[in-house]
JSON list of C-alpha atoms in Angstrom, two decimals:
[
{"chain": "A", "resi": 102, "resn": "MET", "atom": "CA", "xyz": [-74.20, 26.41, 108.06]},
{"chain": "A", "resi": 103, "resn": "SER", "atom": "CA", "xyz": [-74.99, 27.37, 111.91]},
{"chain": "A", "resi": 104, "resn": "GLY", "atom": "CA", "xyz": [-78.31, 27.29, 112.89]},
{"chain": "A", "resi": 105, "resn": "ALA", "atom": "CA", "xyz": [-78.48, 31.14, 112.67]},
{"chain": "A", "resi": 106, "resn": "ALA", "atom": "CA", "xyz": [-77.28, 31.15, 109.57]},
{"chain": "A", "resi": 107, "resn": "THR", "atom": "CA", "xyz": [-79.99, 28.28, 108.33]},
{"chain": "A", "resi": 108, "resn": "ASN", "atom": "CA", "xyz": [-82.56, 30.23, 109.64]},
{"chain": "A", "resi": 109, "resn": "THR", "atom": "CA", "xyz": [-81.70, 33.58, 107.67]},
{"chain": "A", "resi": 110, "resn": "ALA", "atom": "CA", "xyz": [-81.66, 31.65, 104.75]},
{"chain": "A", "resi": 111, "resn": "THR", "atom": "CA", "xyz": [-84.80, 30.03, 104.75]},
{"chain": "A", "resi": 112, "resn": "GLN", "atom": "CA", "xyz": [-86.33, 33.54, 105.93]},
{"chain": "A", "resi": 113, "resn": "SER", "atom": "CA", "xyz": [-84.61, 35.10, 102.95]},
{"chain": "A", "resi": 114, "resn": "ALA", "atom": "CA", "xyz": [-85.95, 32.15, 100.61]},
{"chain": "A", "resi": 115, "resn": "ALA", "atom": "CA", "xyz": [-89.36, 32.78, 102.38]},
{"chain": "A", "resi": 116, "resn": "LYS", "atom": "CA", "xyz": [-89.50, 36.17, 101.74]},
{"chain": "A", "resi": 117, "resn": "ARG", "atom": "CA", "xyz": [-88.39, 36.10, 97.98]},
{"chain": "A", "resi": 118, "resn": "MET", "atom": "CA", "xyz": [-90.98, 33.80, 97.16]},
{"chain": "A", "resi": 119, "resn": "ALA", "atom": "CA", "xyz": [-93.54, 35.88, 99.17]},
{"chain": "A", "resi": 120, "resn": "THR", "atom": "CA", "xyz": [-92.57, 38.57, 97.35]},
{"chain": "A", "resi": 121, "resn": "TYR", "atom": "CA", "xyz": [-93.10, 36.79, 93.58]},
{"chain": "A", "resi": 122, "resn": "PHE", "atom": "CA", "xyz": [-96.50, 35.28, 94.81]},
{"chain": "A", "resi": 123, "resn": "THR", "atom": "CA", "xyz": [-97.50, 38.83, 95.21]},
{"chain": "A", "resi": 124, "resn": "SER", "atom": "CA", "xyz": [-96.20, 40.38, 92.47]},
{"chain": "A", "resi": 125, "resn": "LYS", "atom": "CA", "xyz": [-97.81, 41.46, 89.41]},
{"chain": "A", "resi": 126, "resn": "ASP", "atom": "CA", "xyz": [-95.99, 39.07, 87.11]},
{"chain": "A", "resi": 127, "resn": "PHE", "atom": "CA", "xyz": [-97.32, 36.01, 88.67]},
{"chain": "A", "resi": 128, "resn": "ARG", "atom": "CA", "xyz": [-100.60, 36.96, 88.64]},
{"chain": "A", "resi": 129, "resn": "THR", "atom": "CA", "xyz": [-100.21, 37.69, 84.93]},
{"chain": "A", "resi": 130, "resn": "TYR", "atom": "CA", "xyz": [-98.96, 34.01, 84.73]},
{"chain": "A", "resi": 131, "resn": "LEU", "atom": "CA", "xyz": [-101.77, 32.92, 86.76]},
{"chain": "A", "resi": 132, "resn": "MET", "atom": "CA", "xyz": [-104.18, 34.26, 84.22]},
{"chain": "A", "resi": 133, "resn": "SER", "atom": "CA", "xyz": [-102.12, 32.72, 81.14]},
{"chain": "A", "resi": 134, "resn": "THR", "atom": "CA", "xyz": [-102.84, 30.00, 78.79]},
{"chain": "A", "resi": 135, "resn": "HIS", "atom": "CA", "xyz": [-99.21, 28.65, 79.92]},
{"chain": "A", "resi": 136, "resn": "PHE", "atom": "CA", "xyz": [-100.80, 27.94, 83.41]},
{"chain": "A", "resi": 137, "resn": "TRP", "atom": "CA", "xyz": [-104.72, 27.17, 82.80]},
{"chain": "A", "resi": 138, "resn": "GLY", "atom": "CA", "xyz": [-103.92, 24.73, 79.69]},
{"chain": "A", "resi": 139, "resn": "PRO", "atom": "CA", "xyz": [-101.63, 22.38, 81.72]},
{"chain": "A", "resi": 140, "resn": "VAL", "atom": "CA", "xyz": [-103.65, 22.85, 84.41]},
{"chain": "A", "resi": 141, "resn": "ALA", "atom": "CA", "xyz": [-107.03, 21.57, 82.50]},
{"chain": "A", "resi": 142, "resn": "ASN", "atom": "CA", "xyz": [-104.52, 18.76, 80.91]},
{"chain": "A", "resi": 143, "resn": "TRP", "atom": "CA", "xyz": [-104.21, 17.13, 84.16]},
{"chain": "A", "resi": 144, "resn": "GLY", "atom": "CA", "xyz": [-107.32, 15.36, 83.92]},
{"chain": "A", "resi": 145, "resn": "LEU", "atom": "CA", "xyz": [-105.55, 13.02, 81.42]},
{"chain": "A", "resi": 146, "resn": "PRO", "atom": "CA", "xyz": [-103.14, 11.47, 83.91]},
{"chain": "A", "resi": 147, "resn": "ILE", "atom": "CA", "xyz": [-105.29, 11.46, 86.71]},
{"chain": "A", "resi": 148, "resn": "ALA", "atom": "CA", "xyz": [-107.98, 9.35, 84.57]},
{"chain": "A", "resi": 149, "resn": "ALA", "atom": "CA", "xyz": [-105.28, 7.32, 83.46]},
{"chain": "A", "resi": 150, "resn": "ILE", "atom": "CA", "xyz": [-103.99, 6.75, 86.90]},
{"chain": "A", "resi": 151, "resn": "ALA", "atom": "CA", "xyz": [-107.61, 6.02, 88.04]},
{"chain": "A", "resi": 152, "resn": "ASP", "atom": "CA", "xyz": [-107.70, 3.55, 85.10]},
{"chain": "A", "resi": 153, "resn": "THR", "atom": "CA", "xyz": [-104.95, 1.41, 86.35]},
{"chain": "A", "resi": 154, "resn": "GLN", "atom": "CA", "xyz": [-107.72, 0.17, 89.32]},
{"chain": "A", "resi": 155, "resn": "LYS", "atom": "CA", "xyz": [-109.85, -1.28, 86.63]},
{"chain": "A", "resi": 156, "resn": "SER", "atom": "CA", "xyz": [-110.22, -4.56, 84.67]},
{"chain": "A", "resi": 157, "resn": "PRO", "atom": "CA", "xyz": [-107.63, -4.25, 81.80]},
{"chain": "A", "resi": 158, "resn": "GLU", "atom": "CA", "xyz": [-110.24, -5.74, 79.50]},
{"chain": "A", "resi": 159, "resn": "PHE", "atom": "CA", "xyz": [-111.53, -1.89, 78.96]},
{"chain": "A", "resi": 160, "resn": "ILE", "atom": "CA", "xyz": [-108.08, -0.51, 77.69]},
{"chain": "A", "resi": 161, "resn": "SER", "atom": "CA", "xyz": [-108.31, 0.33, 74.22]},
{"chain": "A", "resi": 162, "resn": "GLY", "atom": "CA", "xyz": [-104.93, -0.14, 72.89]},
{"chain": "A", "resi": 163, "resn": "ASN", "atom": "CA", "xyz": [-105.26, 2.31, 69.93]},
{"chain": "A", "resi": 164, "resn": "MET", "atom": "CA", "xyz": [-106.43, 4.94, 72.41]},
{"chain": "A", "resi": 165, "resn": "THR", "atom": "CA", "xyz": [-103.54, 4.02, 74.63]},
{"chain": "A", "resi": 166, "resn": "GLY", "atom": "CA", "xyz": [-101.38, 4.07, 71.75]},
{"chain": "A", "resi": 167, "resn": "VAL", "atom": "CA", "xyz": [-102.33, 7.48, 70.42]},
{"chain": "A", "resi": 168, "resn": "LEU", "atom": "CA", "xyz": [-102.02, 8.91, 73.88]},
{"chain": "A", "resi": 169, "resn": "CYS", "atom": "CA", "xyz": [-98.53, 7.69, 74.26]},
{"chain": "A", "resi": 170, "resn": "VAL", "atom": "CA", "xyz": [-97.59, 9.76, 71.18]},
{"chain": "A", "resi": 171, "resn": "TYR", "atom": "CA", "xyz": [-99.82, 12.92, 72.04]},
{"chain": "A", "resi": 172, "resn": "SER", "atom": "CA", "xyz": [-98.02, 12.92, 75.44]},
{"chain": "A", "resi": 173, "resn": "ALA", "atom": "CA", "xyz": [-94.51, 12.56, 73.88]},
{"chain": "A", "resi": 174, "resn": "LEU", "atom": "CA", "xyz": [-94.87, 15.43, 71.24]},
{"chain": "A", "resi": 175, "resn": "PHE", "atom": "CA", "xyz": [-96.54, 17.96, 73.96]},
{"chain": "A", "resi": 176, "resn": "MET", "atom": "CA", "xyz": [-93.17, 16.79, 76.11]},
{"chain": "A", "resi": 177, "resn": "LYS", "atom": "CA", "xyz": [-91.06, 18.39, 73.22]},
{"chain": "A", "resi": 178, "resn": "PHE", "atom": "CA", "xyz": [-93.09, 20.98, 72.89]},
{"chain": "A", "resi": 179, "resn": "ALA", "atom": "CA", "xyz": [-93.72, 22.15, 76.33]},
{"chain": "A", "resi": 180, "resn": "ILE", "atom": "CA", "xyz": [-89.46, 22.45, 76.21]},
{"chain": "A", "resi": 181, "resn": "ASP", "atom": "CA", "xyz": [-89.45, 24.13, 72.79]},
{"chain": "A", "resi": 182, "resn": "VAL", "atom": "CA", "xyz": [-91.88, 26.99, 73.57]},
{"chain": "A", "resi": 183, "resn": "GLN", "atom": "CA", "xyz": [-90.64, 30.08, 75.17]},
{"chain": "A", "resi": 184, "resn": "PRO", "atom": "CA", "xyz": [-91.02, 30.64, 77.77]},
{"chain": "A", "resi": 185, "resn": "ARG", "atom": "CA", "xyz": [-90.55, 26.58, 78.72]},
{"chain": "A", "resi": 186, "resn": "ASN", "atom": "CA", "xyz": [-93.70, 25.83, 80.37]},
{"chain": "A", "resi": 187, "resn": "TYR", "atom": "CA", "xyz": [-92.63, 23.36, 82.72]},
{"chain": "A", "resi": 188, "resn": "LEU", "atom": "CA", "xyz": [-96.09, 22.55, 84.37]},
{"chain": "A", "resi": 189, "resn": "LEU", "atom": "CA", "xyz": [-96.95, 21.37, 80.57]},
{"chain": "A", "resi": 190, "resn": "PHE", "atom": "CA", "xyz": [-94.22, 19.03, 80.57]},
{"chain": "A", "resi": 191, "resn": "ALA", "atom": "CA", "xyz": [-94.67, 17.58, 84.17]},
{"chain": "A", "resi": 192, "resn": "CYS", "atom": "CA", "xyz": [-98.40, 17.17, 83.19]},
{"chain": "A", "resi": 193, "resn": "HIS", "atom": "CA", "xyz": [-97.43, 15.37, 79.69]},
{"chain": "A", "resi": 194, "resn": "ALA", "atom": "CA", "xyz": [-94.48, 13.51, 81.68]},
{"chain": "A", "resi": 195, "resn": "ALA", "atom": "CA", "xyz": [-97.00, 12.18, 84.06]},
{"chain": "A", "resi": 196, "resn": "ASN", "atom": "CA", "xyz": [-99.33, 11.17, 81.32]},
{"chain": "A", "resi": 197, "resn": "GLU", "atom": "CA", "xyz": [-96.84, 9.45, 79.46]},
{"chain": "A", "resi": 198, "resn": "VAL", "atom": "CA", "xyz": [-95.95, 7.10, 82.28]},
{"chain": "A", "resi": 199, "resn": "ALA", "atom": "CA", "xyz": [-99.61, 6.34, 82.95]},
{"chain": "A", "resi": 200, "resn": "GLN", "atom": "CA", "xyz": [-100.54, 5.30, 79.57]},
{"chain": "A", "resi": 201, "resn": "LEU", "atom": "CA", "xyz": [-97.24, 3.23, 79.11]},
{"chain": "A", "resi": 202, "resn": "THR", "atom": "CA", "xyz": [-98.71, 1.55, 82.43]},
{"chain": "A", "resi": 203, "resn": "GLN", "atom": "CA", "xyz": [-102.10, 0.93, 80.80]},
{"chain": "A", "resi": 204, "resn": "GLY", "atom": "CA", "xyz": [-100.20, -0.19, 77.43]},
{"chain": "A", "resi": 205, "resn": "TYR", "atom": "CA", "xyz": [-98.02, -2.72, 79.47]},
{"chain": "A", "resi": 206, "resn": "ARG", "atom": "CA", "xyz": [-101.36, -3.90, 81.14]},
{"chain": "A", "resi": 207, "resn": "PHE", "atom": "CA", "xyz": [-102.93, -4.32, 77.93]},
{"chain": "A", "resi": 208, "resn": "VAL", "atom": "CA", "xyz": [-100.38, -6.27, 76.07]},
{"chain": "A", "resi": 209, "resn": "ASN", "atom": "CA", "xyz": [-100.20, -8.64, 79.40]},
{"chain": "A", "resi": 210, "resn": "TYR", "atom": "CA", "xyz": [-104.13, -9.09, 79.32]},
{"chain": "A", "resi": 211, "resn": "HIS", "atom": "CA", "xyz": [-104.19, -9.72, 75.72]}
]
């Protein structure tokens, strides 16, 4: 692609994004539980990631196991629900990785 063609394609993509972000569909999405539920759930992986800097003596093995199962189940739910909720999936995938990291630290400590 030439520079002019690339520039035109970029402008076209930017225009489509701007049109979508100002649409009624996007505003409806922002006011739905499909958006705010996952946003609120991001507290779990953020806390787990922050906890990786703390001593492993404070890790609860039971709670870490439960949170691993919880996130695995909700990752499946996020894909099965229609329309698919990729924001919820990403949140629980991040939490799954963080909890598995905590579980590894717990096992190594004990």
